[in-house]
XYZ file of C-alpha atoms in Angstrom:
709
model
C -0.111 0.164 2.477
C 0.178 3.386 0.217
C -2.640 3.680 -2.649
C -1.618 1.375 -5.510
C -1.016 2.269 -9.296
C -4.369 1.277 -10.496
C -4.522 2.878 -14.052
C -5.345 0.488 -16.828
C -5.950 -2.333 -14.628
C -9.342 -4.268 -14.258
C -10.589 -6.435 -11.371
C -12.543 -9.585 -12.065
C -15.361 -9.549 -9.396
C -17.428 -12.445 -8.339
C -20.868 -11.194 -6.885
C -22.823 -13.807 -4.805
C -26.102 -13.100 -3.026
C -25.309 -14.325 0.288
C -27.926 -17.014 1.661
C -29.725 -17.374 -1.634
C -30.415 -21.302 -2.507
C -29.865 -22.085 -5.331
C -27.046 -19.288 -5.881
C -27.566 -16.038 -7.511
C -24.141 -14.800 -8.914
C -22.734 -12.419 -11.350
C -19.188 -12.355 -12.608
C -18.053 -8.730 -14.009
C -14.816 -7.063 -14.902
C -14.729 -3.789 -13.399
C -12.017 -0.933 -13.851
C -9.570 -1.123 -10.811
C -9.807 2.816 -10.201
C -13.468 2.564 -9.986
C -14.565 4.302 -6.751
C -17.098 2.657 -4.459
C -19.812 5.033 -5.168
C -19.709 4.066 -8.771
C -19.460 0.464 -7.681
C -22.559 0.835 -5.796
C -24.758 1.934 -8.903
C -23.125 -0.709 -11.032
C -24.199 -3.148 -8.585
C -27.627 -1.643 -8.780
C -27.741 -2.041 -12.268
C -26.537 -5.751 -12.289
C -29.162 -6.688 -9.845
C -31.879 -4.567 -11.252
C -32.505 -2.713 -8.370
C -33.830 0.908 -8.134
C -31.510 2.315 -5.415
C -34.219 3.163 -3.012
C -32.709 2.269 0.291
C -29.533 2.925 2.263
C -26.496 0.548 1.452
C -22.662 0.171 2.764
C -19.694 -1.603 1.808
C -17.305 -3.547 4.441
C -13.739 -4.284 3.462
C -11.338 -5.483 6.139
C -13.826 -4.621 8.804
C -14.015 -0.960 7.845
C -17.597 0.269 6.459
C -17.710 2.604 3.606
C -20.991 4.450 2.734
C -22.539 7.568 1.343
C -21.989 9.899 4.298
C -23.081 13.000 2.349
C -26.685 12.865 3.287
C -27.063 15.395 6.134
C -29.843 13.751 7.675
C -27.930 10.371 8.198
C -25.263 10.111 10.881
C -24.038 6.767 10.394
C -20.534 5.774 10.878
C -18.311 4.937 8.155
C -15.851 6.226 5.471
C -17.180 8.084 2.577
C -17.231 5.682 -0.329
C -16.427 8.307 -2.957
C -12.762 8.296 -1.369
C -11.903 4.670 -1.837
C -11.120 2.822 -5.114
C -12.050 -0.757 -5.981
C -8.186 -1.643 -6.165
C -7.172 0.002 -2.749
C -9.951 -2.262 -0.836
C -9.654 -5.589 -2.917
C -6.010 -5.356 -3.082
C -5.294 -8.981 -4.539
C -6.698 -12.001 -5.923
C -8.822 -13.874 -3.251
C -9.669 -10.755 -1.061
C -13.083 -10.223 -0.695
C -15.872 -7.776 1.177
C -19.561 -7.280 1.336
C -22.092 -4.976 -0.154
C -25.401 -4.398 1.985
C -28.333 -2.977 0.606
C -31.841 -2.176 2.217
C -31.332 -2.746 5.949
C -34.801 -4.058 6.196
C -34.620 -6.838 3.779
C -30.917 -6.921 4.301
C -29.650 -8.149 0.894
C -26.019 -8.956 1.437
C -23.812 -9.385 -1.657
C -20.169 -11.141 -1.120
C -17.756 -9.321 -3.348
C -14.890 -11.590 -4.323
C -11.793 -10.571 -6.432
C -10.983 -13.484 -8.646
C -8.095 -11.898 -10.906
C -6.399 -8.669 -11.195
C -5.071 -7.948 -14.878
C -3.950 -5.448 -17.379
C -7.163 -3.946 -19.319
C -7.728 -4.738 -22.942
C -7.721 -1.233 -24.588
C -10.264 -2.459 -27.224
C -12.739 -3.517 -24.502
C -15.546 -1.512 -22.996
C -15.859 -1.712 -19.138
C -17.542 -2.866 -17.170
C -17.959 -6.086 -18.949
C -20.436 -8.729 -17.788
C -18.931 -12.096 -17.947
C -21.509 -14.476 -16.759
C -24.048 -15.222 -14.039
C -27.021 -17.083 -12.764
C -30.311 -16.485 -10.868
C -32.895 -13.790 -11.122
C -32.306 -10.908 -8.761
C -34.519 -10.491 -5.936
C -37.301 -7.800 -6.570
C -36.923 -4.795 -4.068
C -39.014 -4.981 -0.803
C -39.982 -8.524 -1.412
C -39.006 -9.585 2.140
C -35.392 -10.828 2.418
C -33.562 -13.864 1.230
C -35.806 -16.294 2.797
C -39.067 -14.869 1.359
C -37.073 -14.762 -2.004
C -36.324 -18.227 -1.982
C -39.871 -19.173 -1.190
C -41.045 -17.161 -4.246
C -38.626 -18.831 -6.414
C -39.863 -22.195 -5.329
C -43.424 -20.899 -6.110
C -42.192 -19.740 -9.507
C -40.964 -23.208 -10.342
C -43.972 -25.064 -8.896
C -47.058 -22.810 -9.524
C -49.183 -25.599 -7.950
C -48.058 -24.357 -4.519
C -49.989 -20.976 -5.037
C -53.085 -23.080 -4.650
C -52.553 -23.366 -1.157
C -53.111 -19.692 -0.564
C -56.173 -17.633 -1.043
C -57.431 -14.015 -0.956
C -55.076 -11.238 -0.772
C -52.075 -13.518 0.187
C -52.401 -15.400 -2.899
C -52.864 -12.082 -4.909
C -49.520 -10.684 -3.270
C -47.607 -13.874 -3.923
C -48.841 -13.849 -7.528
C -47.733 -10.413 -7.952
C -44.268 -11.169 -6.552
C -44.004 -14.409 -8.445
C -44.773 -12.604 -11.656
C -41.753 -10.231 -11.112
C -39.211 -13.069 -11.163
C -37.260 -13.845 -14.285
C -35.660 -17.488 -15.069
C -32.587 -18.189 -13.298
C -30.863 -18.835 -16.641
C -29.755 -15.621 -17.848
C -29.774 -14.241 -21.323
C -26.314 -12.872 -21.058
C -26.467 -11.035 -24.491
C -29.637 -9.307 -23.378
C -28.156 -8.492 -19.789
C -24.904 -6.967 -21.240
C -27.207 -4.750 -23.587
C -29.357 -3.613 -20.475
C -26.232 -3.065 -18.330
C -24.729 -0.980 -20.935
C -28.112 1.035 -21.488
C -28.621 1.528 -17.968
C -25.158 2.167 -16.502
C -22.950 3.068 -19.393
C -18.958 2.729 -19.073
C -16.165 3.164 -16.408
C -12.923 5.008 -17.288
C -9.541 2.910 -16.681
C -8.074 6.119 -15.023
C -9.234 8.286 -12.120
C -7.535 11.526 -11.981
C -9.203 12.770 -9.055
C -8.245 10.095 -6.752
C -4.636 9.477 -8.083
C -1.882 10.267 -5.756
C -1.228 13.840 -5.631
C 1.985 15.785 -4.937
C 5.549 14.673 -5.231
C 6.062 10.859 -5.583
C 7.010 9.112 -2.200
C 10.372 9.173 -0.906
C 12.764 6.601 -2.304
C 13.829 3.766 0.074
C 17.444 2.699 0.872
C 19.306 0.170 -0.976
C 18.922 -3.234 0.775
C 20.759 -6.545 0.491
C 18.697 -9.821 0.072
C 19.536 -13.408 0.129
C 18.933 -15.426 -2.904
C 15.552 -16.336 -4.071
C 15.741 -19.940 -3.180
C 16.854 -19.287 0.284
C 13.993 -16.591 0.743
C 11.620 -19.200 -0.524
C 12.783 -21.972 1.973
C 12.360 -19.456 4.871
C 8.962 -18.477 3.351
C 7.664 -22.213 3.416
C 8.800 -22.345 6.942
C 6.881 -19.382 8.354
C 3.798 -20.082 10.556
C 1.033 -18.569 8.222
C 2.238 -20.462 4.995
C 2.927 -23.569 6.540
C -0.185 -23.594 8.107
C -1.963 -22.751 4.731
C -0.180 -25.687 2.940
C -0.990 -28.293 5.844
C -4.503 -27.273 5.557
C -4.624 -27.648 1.791
C -2.853 -30.907 1.760
C -5.481 -32.257 4.195
C -8.085 -32.204 1.407
C -6.782 -34.971 -0.289
C -8.609 -37.236 -1.588
C -11.406 -35.088 -2.437
C -13.575 -33.980 0.419
C -17.079 -33.431 0.359
C -18.598 -29.923 1.246
C -22.073 -28.855 2.758
C -24.622 -27.420 0.676
C -23.423 -23.856 1.726
C -20.186 -24.858 -0.014
C -18.232 -25.332 3.326
C -16.210 -28.125 5.033
C -18.427 -30.363 6.950
C -18.342 -29.865 10.722
C -16.582 -33.356 11.279
C -13.904 -32.543 8.917
C -13.352 -29.116 10.424
C -12.593 -30.726 13.829
C -10.438 -33.465 12.363
C -8.240 -31.114 10.184
C -7.968 -28.313 12.989
C -7.086 -31.004 15.702
C -4.966 -33.185 13.476
C -2.775 -30.317 11.826
C -2.948 -28.206 14.927
C -4.537 -25.270 12.759
C -5.496 -21.765 14.329
C -2.831 -22.116 16.911
C -4.131 -20.547 20.206
C -1.995 -17.692 21.553
C -3.424 -17.427 25.092
C -4.717 -20.083 27.393
C -8.077 -18.430 27.074
C -7.798 -18.894 23.218
C -7.207 -22.350 23.748
C -10.104 -22.976 26.175
C -12.320 -21.100 23.551
C -11.116 -23.108 20.627
C -11.815 -26.503 22.424
C -15.111 -25.571 23.573
C -16.121 -24.558 20.078
C -14.731 -27.560 18.584
C -16.603 -29.892 20.902
C -19.947 -28.248 20.005
C -19.160 -27.461 16.338
C -22.425 -27.468 14.100
C -21.163 -25.298 11.310
C -17.502 -24.228 10.155
C -18.860 -20.511 10.780
C -18.808 -21.280 14.454
C -15.070 -21.708 14.802
C -13.511 -18.099 14.906
C -10.618 -17.863 12.359
C -11.771 -21.033 10.388
C -13.684 -19.216 7.594
C -10.638 -16.676 6.975
C -8.261 -19.884 6.646
C -10.632 -21.431 4.345
C -11.436 -18.368 2.204
C -7.581 -17.745 2.189
C -6.811 -21.219 0.828
C -9.597 -21.230 -1.702
C -8.526 -17.722 -2.794
C -4.899 -18.467 -3.323
C -5.901 -21.564 -5.264
C -4.416 -23.807 -2.624
C -7.675 -25.699 -2.513
C -9.749 -26.482 -5.642
C -13.523 -26.527 -5.228
C -15.166 -28.487 -7.952
C -19.263 -28.880 -7.405
C -19.490 -29.997 -3.841
C -16.008 -31.199 -3.362
C -12.609 -29.750 -2.263
C -9.196 -30.905 -2.851
C -5.680 -29.809 -2.660
C -4.172 -28.053 -5.746
C -1.323 -30.241 -7.579
C 1.332 -27.552 -6.753
C 0.300 -27.921 -3.052
C 1.071 -31.630 -3.186
C 4.349 -31.344 -4.977
C 5.243 -28.327 -2.897
C 5.297 -24.606 -4.595
C 8.103 -23.406 -6.775
C 10.599 -20.876 -5.294
C 8.898 -17.877 -7.090
C 5.267 -19.223 -6.221
C 6.157 -19.665 -2.572
C 7.448 -16.007 -2.366
C 4.292 -14.862 -4.078
C 2.011 -16.685 -1.675
C 3.990 -15.456 1.282
C 3.912 -11.852 -0.081
C 0.149 -11.986 -0.399
C -0.167 -13.379 3.076
C 1.946 -10.663 4.523
C -0.123 -7.964 2.793
C -3.339 -9.658 4.240
C -1.806 -9.285 7.650
C -1.048 -5.808 7.155
C -4.487 -4.993 5.781
C -6.778 -7.169 7.877
C -8.338 -5.940 11.295
C -7.564 -8.183 14.252
C -10.179 -10.427 15.949
C -9.936 -8.678 19.332
C -10.947 -4.948 19.921
C -7.680 -3.071 19.651
C -6.397 -0.003 22.106
C -5.869 1.733 18.652
C -9.744 2.237 18.095
C -10.455 5.752 17.418
C -6.792 6.614 16.657
C -5.625 5.890 13.208
C -6.386 2.837 10.657
C -4.257 -0.141 11.681
C -2.983 -0.545 8.247
C -1.880 3.010 8.073
C 0.136 2.701 11.453
C 1.702 -0.648 10.069
C 2.686 1.056 6.814
C 4.577 3.725 8.583
C 6.195 1.386 11.070
C 7.358 -1.130 8.634
C 8.890 1.681 6.371
C 10.602 2.783 9.431
C 12.038 -0.617 10.004
C 12.915 -0.857 6.340
C 14.967 2.159 6.486
C 16.823 1.077 9.633
C 20.160 -0.731 9.148
C 19.973 -4.571 8.633
C 19.577 -6.556 11.801
C 19.262 -3.370 13.936
C 16.700 -3.943 16.808
C 14.075 -1.414 17.790
C 12.380 -1.290 20.903
C 8.464 -0.846 21.126
C 9.012 2.143 23.484
C 11.506 4.240 21.296
C 9.450 3.265 18.280
C 6.323 4.616 19.784
C 7.948 7.943 20.208
C 9.194 7.993 16.620
C 5.356 7.205 15.467
C 4.191 9.800 17.805
C 6.778 12.412 16.152
C 5.703 11.314 12.629
C 1.848 11.145 13.169
C 1.155 13.737 15.830
C -0.851 15.585 13.660
C -3.217 12.764 13.410
C -3.721 12.338 17.079
C -5.007 15.934 17.729
C -8.718 14.752 18.637
C -7.599 12.288 21.232
C -8.257 13.516 24.627
C -5.988 16.118 25.803
C -3.379 15.501 22.945
C -2.442 18.841 21.629
C -0.544 21.840 22.841
C -0.608 20.790 26.549
C 2.381 19.459 28.363
C 4.427 16.375 27.616
C 2.591 14.567 30.402
C -0.751 14.893 28.561
C 0.716 12.793 25.841
C 1.066 9.817 28.271
C -2.250 8.119 27.622
C -1.366 8.233 23.929
C 1.902 6.806 24.474
C 0.605 3.877 26.378
C -2.000 3.259 23.752
C 0.685 3.219 20.814
C 3.000 0.841 22.614
C 0.321 -1.385 23.393
C -0.800 -1.389 19.750
C 2.668 -1.700 18.378
C 3.516 -4.517 20.632
C 0.233 -6.209 19.697
C 1.117 -5.508 15.703
C 4.669 -6.836 16.362
C 3.285 -10.271 17.747
C 0.993 -10.662 14.743
C 3.567 -9.832 12.037
C 5.892 -12.089 14.106
C 3.788 -15.022 12.827
C 4.587 -14.049 9.131
C 8.042 -14.366 9.619
C 8.558 -10.777 8.627
C 9.632 -9.614 12.201
C 12.071 -11.282 14.358
C 11.294 -10.670 18.144
C 13.412 -10.622 21.134
C 10.833 -10.695 23.928
C 11.010 -10.504 27.733
C 7.648 -9.515 28.354
C 5.738 -11.370 31.089
C 3.303 -14.236 29.846
C 0.370 -12.547 31.524
C 1.111 -8.923 29.927
C 1.514 -10.780 26.508
C -1.849 -12.259 26.884
C -3.620 -9.166 28.088
C -2.279 -7.161 24.958
C -3.090 -10.054 22.674
C -6.643 -9.978 23.920
C -6.983 -6.029 23.763
C -6.969 -5.747 27.597
C -3.773 -4.003 28.426
C -3.764 -0.409 27.912
C -7.297 0.633 28.004
C -8.239 -1.066 31.191
C -5.209 0.847 32.950
C -6.392 4.111 31.447
C -9.956 3.427 32.898
C -8.505 2.869 36.217
C -6.485 5.764 36.500
C -7.761 9.031 37.707
C -4.827 11.129 36.545
C -1.902 11.019 34.345
C 0.299 10.536 37.662
C -1.358 7.364 38.175
C -0.681 5.791 35.030
C 1.640 2.643 35.461
C 4.195 1.127 32.813
C 2.517 -1.516 30.682
C 5.434 -3.850 31.398
C 6.132 -4.567 27.964
C 10.019 -5.431 27.343
C 10.514 -6.308 23.593
C 12.807 -5.510 20.602
C 12.213 -6.584 17.108
C 13.777 -6.130 13.662
C 12.827 -6.754 10.275
C 13.982 -10.245 8.768
C 15.538 -10.778 5.220
C 12.168 -12.022 4.315
C 10.514 -9.247 5.732
C 12.849 -6.861 3.752
C 11.739 -8.804 0.598
C 7.975 -8.633 1.270
C 8.202 -4.896 2.155
C 10.348 -4.183 -1.025
C 7.712 -5.815 -3.116
C 4.951 -3.850 -1.813
C 7.078 -0.503 -2.144
C 7.974 -1.371 -5.584
C 4.027 -2.097 -6.263
C 3.351 1.332 -4.977
C 5.731 3.317 -7.203
C 8.377 3.730 -4.473
C 12.011 3.530 -5.777
C 13.218 0.577 -3.918
C 16.914 -0.530 -4.964
C 18.764 -3.470 -4.204
C 22.350 -2.783 -3.112
C 24.728 -2.860 -5.901
C 21.919 -3.873 -8.558
C 23.164 -0.840 -10.618
C 26.765 -2.134 -10.999
C 26.246 -3.117 -14.532
C 24.188 -0.501 -15.839
C 24.897 2.534 -17.843
C 26.192 5.895 -16.539
C 22.692 7.520 -17.304
C 20.694 4.721 -15.501
C 23.053 5.382 -12.541
C 22.500 9.006 -12.470
C 18.648 8.532 -12.932
C 18.750 6.353 -9.893
C 20.964 8.671 -7.547
C 18.466 11.400 -8.311
C 15.606 9.230 -6.637
C 17.658 7.758 -3.760
C 18.160 9.472 -0.405
C 21.798 11.434 -0.218
C 22.846 8.956 2.533
C 22.216 5.963 0.381
C 24.179 7.153 -2.621
C 27.578 5.344 -1.724
C 25.848 2.014 -1.514
C 24.593 2.732 -4.931
C 27.467 3.995 -7.050
C 30.582 2.090 -5.248
C 29.906 -1.223 -6.815
C 29.263 0.779 -10.121
C 33.030 2.307 -9.740
C 34.522 -0.953 -8.827
C 33.701 -2.613 -12.220
C 35.417 -0.038 -14.098
C 38.680 1.665 -14.645
C 38.846 5.101 -13.305
C 39.488 6.896 -16.832
C 36.489 4.964 -18.374
C 34.316 5.749 -15.598
C 35.029 9.497 -15.787
C 34.579 9.419 -19.468
C 30.888 7.595 -19.043
C 29.809 9.846 -16.359
C 30.775 13.075 -18.199
C 29.220 11.903 -21.383
C 25.899 11.113 -19.495
C 25.980 14.203 -17.028
C 27.185 16.984 -19.329
C 25.992 15.866 -22.835
C 23.415 12.950 -22.533
C 19.594 13.166 -22.990
C 19.061 13.732 -19.409
C 22.033 16.369 -19.058
C 21.253 19.060 -16.514
C 22.725 20.621 -13.270
C 21.014 18.086 -11.151
C 22.647 15.178 -13.041
C 25.773 16.965 -12.900
C 25.564 17.321 -9.189
C 25.029 13.588 -8.967
C 28.087 12.720 -11.466
C 30.306 15.265 -9.165
C 29.584 12.837 -6.167
C 30.560 9.770 -8.015
C 33.472 11.496 -9.656
C 35.068 12.405 -6.333
C 35.358 8.831 -5.460
C 37.107 8.057 -8.692
C 40.409 8.658 -6.963
C 43.586 10.236 -8.257
C 43.480 8.456 -11.586
C 39.916 9.952 -12.219
C 40.969 13.330 -11.240
C 43.886 13.484 -13.686
C 41.034 12.281 -16.561
C 39.056 15.392 -15.313
C 41.947 17.830 -15.877
C 42.027 16.744 -19.369
C 38.572 17.834 -19.621
C 38.939 21.178 -18.513
C 39.847 22.359 -22.045
C 36.530 21.225 -23.666
C 34.590 23.456 -25.997
C 31.514 22.432 -24.197
C 30.746 24.524 -20.956
C 29.008 21.604 -19.180
C 31.990 19.345 -19.498
C 34.659 21.762 -18.434
C 32.424 22.958 -15.842
C 31.665 19.585 -14.153
C 35.137 18.820 -14.277
C 36.104 22.139 -12.698
C 33.323 21.648 -9.927
C 34.673 18.218 -9.186
C 38.226 19.062 -8.866
C 37.369 22.258 -6.655
C 35.353 19.929 -4.400
C 38.479 17.412 -4.109
C 41.626 17.911 -1.840
C 43.888 17.571 -5.057
C 43.962 21.121 -6.166
C 46.847 23.710 -5.183
C 45.993 27.015 -4.030
C 47.109 28.344 -7.359
C 44.897 25.836 -9.259
C 41.839 26.662 -7.086
C 42.169 30.297 -7.773
C 42.633 29.746 -11.506
C 39.600 27.534 -11.560
C 37.235 29.839 -9.529
C 38.504 32.743 -11.741
C 37.389 31.006 -14.961
C 34.371 28.788 -13.912
C 33.259 30.457 -10.761
C 30.130 32.306 -11.949
C 29.239 29.330 -14.106
C 29.480 26.820 -11.358
C 27.618 29.109 -8.947
C 24.359 29.116 -11.506
C 24.768 25.584 -12.048
C 24.834 24.849 -8.219
C 21.603 27.032 -7.856
C 19.841 25.276 -11.073
C 20.255 21.781 -9.439
C 17.926 21.930 -6.579
C 15.442 23.968 -9.080
C 15.633 21.077 -11.328
C 13.998 18.899 -8.450
C 10.730 20.314 -9.336
C 10.792 18.439 -12.600
C 12.249 15.424 -11.531
C 10.479 14.709 -8.198
C 7.350 17.203 -8.557
C 8.529 19.086 -5.686
C 8.918 22.869 -5.061
C 12.103 24.127 -6.783
C 12.235 27.296 -4.686
C 12.051 25.510 -1.406
C 15.092 23.344 -2.327
C 17.124 26.259 -3.319
C 16.147 28.323 -0.284
C 17.358 25.205 1.733
C 20.879 25.286 -0.143
C 21.099 29.132 0.411
C 20.184 28.802 4.120
C 22.988 26.081 4.464
C 25.470 28.181 2.642
C 24.366 31.197 4.912
C 24.653 29.094 8.189
C 28.025 27.680 7.401
C 29.234 30.947 6.003
C 30.696 30.533 2.503
C 34.272 31.538 2.513
C 35.444 34.208 -0.062
C 36.928 32.425 -2.860
C 34.294 29.566 -3.077
C 31.508 28.808 -5.495
C 29.081 29.343 -2.544
C 30.475 33.047 -1.971
C 29.161 33.944 -5.501
C 25.449 33.003 -4.444
C 25.673 34.798 -1.267
C 27.713 38.001 -1.902
C 28.546 38.076 -5.597
C 25.229 37.988 -7.447
C 25.404 41.248 -8.805
C 27.756 40.110 -11.449
C 26.386 36.737 -12.401
C 24.205 38.199 -14.989
C 27.073 38.106 -17.473
C 27.333 34.427 -17.161
C 26.647 32.488 -20.287
C 25.113 29.549 -18.408
C 21.823 28.486 -20.226
C 19.986 28.939 -16.646
C 21.399 32.354 -15.512
C 17.978 34.239 -15.835
C 15.699 31.616 -14.182
C 18.332 31.242 -11.289
C 18.658 35.012 -10.797
C 14.839 35.105 -10.942
C 14.608 32.661 -8.126
C 17.389 34.301 -6.058
C 15.491 37.252 -6.112
C 12.330 35.320 -4.686
C 14.083 33.251 -2.059
C 17.520 34.641 -1.143
C 17.705 34.875 2.886
C 19.606 38.077 2.562
C 17.419 41.047 1.408
C 20.125 42.962 0.115
C 21.204 39.866 -2.153
C 17.601 39.394 -3.045
C 17.336 42.732 -4.357
C 20.811 42.503 -6.333
C 19.422 39.248 -7.830
C 16.450 41.013 -9.077
C 18.515 43.826 -10.582
C 20.930 41.132 -12.261
C 17.968 39.122 -13.549
C 16.738 42.280 -15.306
C 19.926 43.003 -16.984
C 20.248 39.346 -18.107
C 17.040 39.556 -19.410
C 17.459 42.990 -21.265
C 20.661 41.342 -22.667
C 18.685 38.448 -24.309
């Protein structure tokens, strides 16, 4: 999904040296905004290495490395562009750090906790650890383990002689005890590394905030939780965890024993195969299983259960957590399910997908799921139509793909096939989470080919021209389920997107309602303010809105525009209350009342003429000031919003005797207006007015207004 808000958050990381026996590990708190290039330097300090070799990170099957060296052309994402909190998004997520491709030191990085930072603490903070780190160039993990044995049993050195014995003594003398002097290690870390900031302005999201989401309706939490527990992914997790009761012994590597793996997978029907080929592979692997690593998907399920604390590992045994046995509480079930959904979105699939070389799968899914979130509840969307929408939205991302670019529409056909194939595969995956409901009429053989990554690409390989491309044979529509809307809304909120619930503003104050409308797409305003009006008498609603929009702490043209929209729905009784406001000594109050009445159909011709004569110039300035205030509210370009308004007025042709006509044809006299924003509005009109003559008149009027003071 989108970048998270990471400032003032810390990740508790467990770093474990893969393959070392006994274990070598460090537990450290690291600020969540830490870039991976900074994390690399921190790991070097923790392991007392000297950064003499190449390295890389891997998270969700994506490699990150230092790509700035012009002499190295290894593939990967530049590590300085990614933050710790973006690659390890939640508790239990993990990745790897590989250093020195000769010795191949591999550290497993596991996120144990994400929490608020303590303002009194200096980060990074070393919490614990055990095991001496391996010396540079000592030969890899197996050689390192031999050196540790010789360190602990010096008599073993007597079996070596000559240069070999001398070299071994050299390496053994470099080893420290496995028991750490934690205080000394903390002092060394602080001296060698220093500190990390809790904020990263360089990588913080730039530009305007993300577009607000539409208001959605959701079932009660208890109903959602029951649905979540019944989804395939959460049901599988809980059945797997419950099997570890009573406590089960683990192997020396900390994994379930092969016989236990066979039993739990077969008895509980875990890792359900999607195709006949997958079923055959699973059966063959189970029959010859020597280690849990040999069964595709099992390690992911095991680490998921441990990371989400559904299985508790103590020493060399594992058992189900008490809450698993009793069943998760509704809030806990929803949090677990949301974590599993997030994992499904972020993780790369087991099979090579058709999207290779196009875009990151998680970026594509984020766009698609947001599109489905914005669609009306229950609306089914077809794979082909969604592919067209994605192509329109992300066309610039695909300019390097083959013939895609400025050519004919036919040249886009290969990309269309790949997108359809990819979206169908993603829909199949997410249907297992319960986030999507599918109506699938695709032939079984086509579904199997897509699932195994063998649908679109072979077809493209066979075809010698665009004309020879065949239809994929996919016939599937899908919709976001209520549970899916819940999960997506949680993610949107976490990413700073305004994602309201329909009707959740009914009992708020008028100022909160107007603030929410500013952050809500216009087509969704009615769903927000209708329940609010229904709870109030029209006269009371008018009083509250006028006070908030015209005299409250957030009073301004933009908020008066929002209030006007709500006031227009207040009906005849509300309009009478507004007429009583026309005599107010505050221009903002009388102006808001006049603007609303002029926009309604309740005014006679005589009243309309009278209101325009008295309030027209003030209302014109207020109308132009509202889009300009979006710059402060949303961080967007105020001139661009004003230009859009003027283009719309010009296109529709504002009739004489309307407020819009003052902005198109009557700017010459607006400098006399007593509105507080008269000067900045006239200056902006001089910059962006679509009519050159009017723009020139606005600049003259601005000069007069400035001279007047």
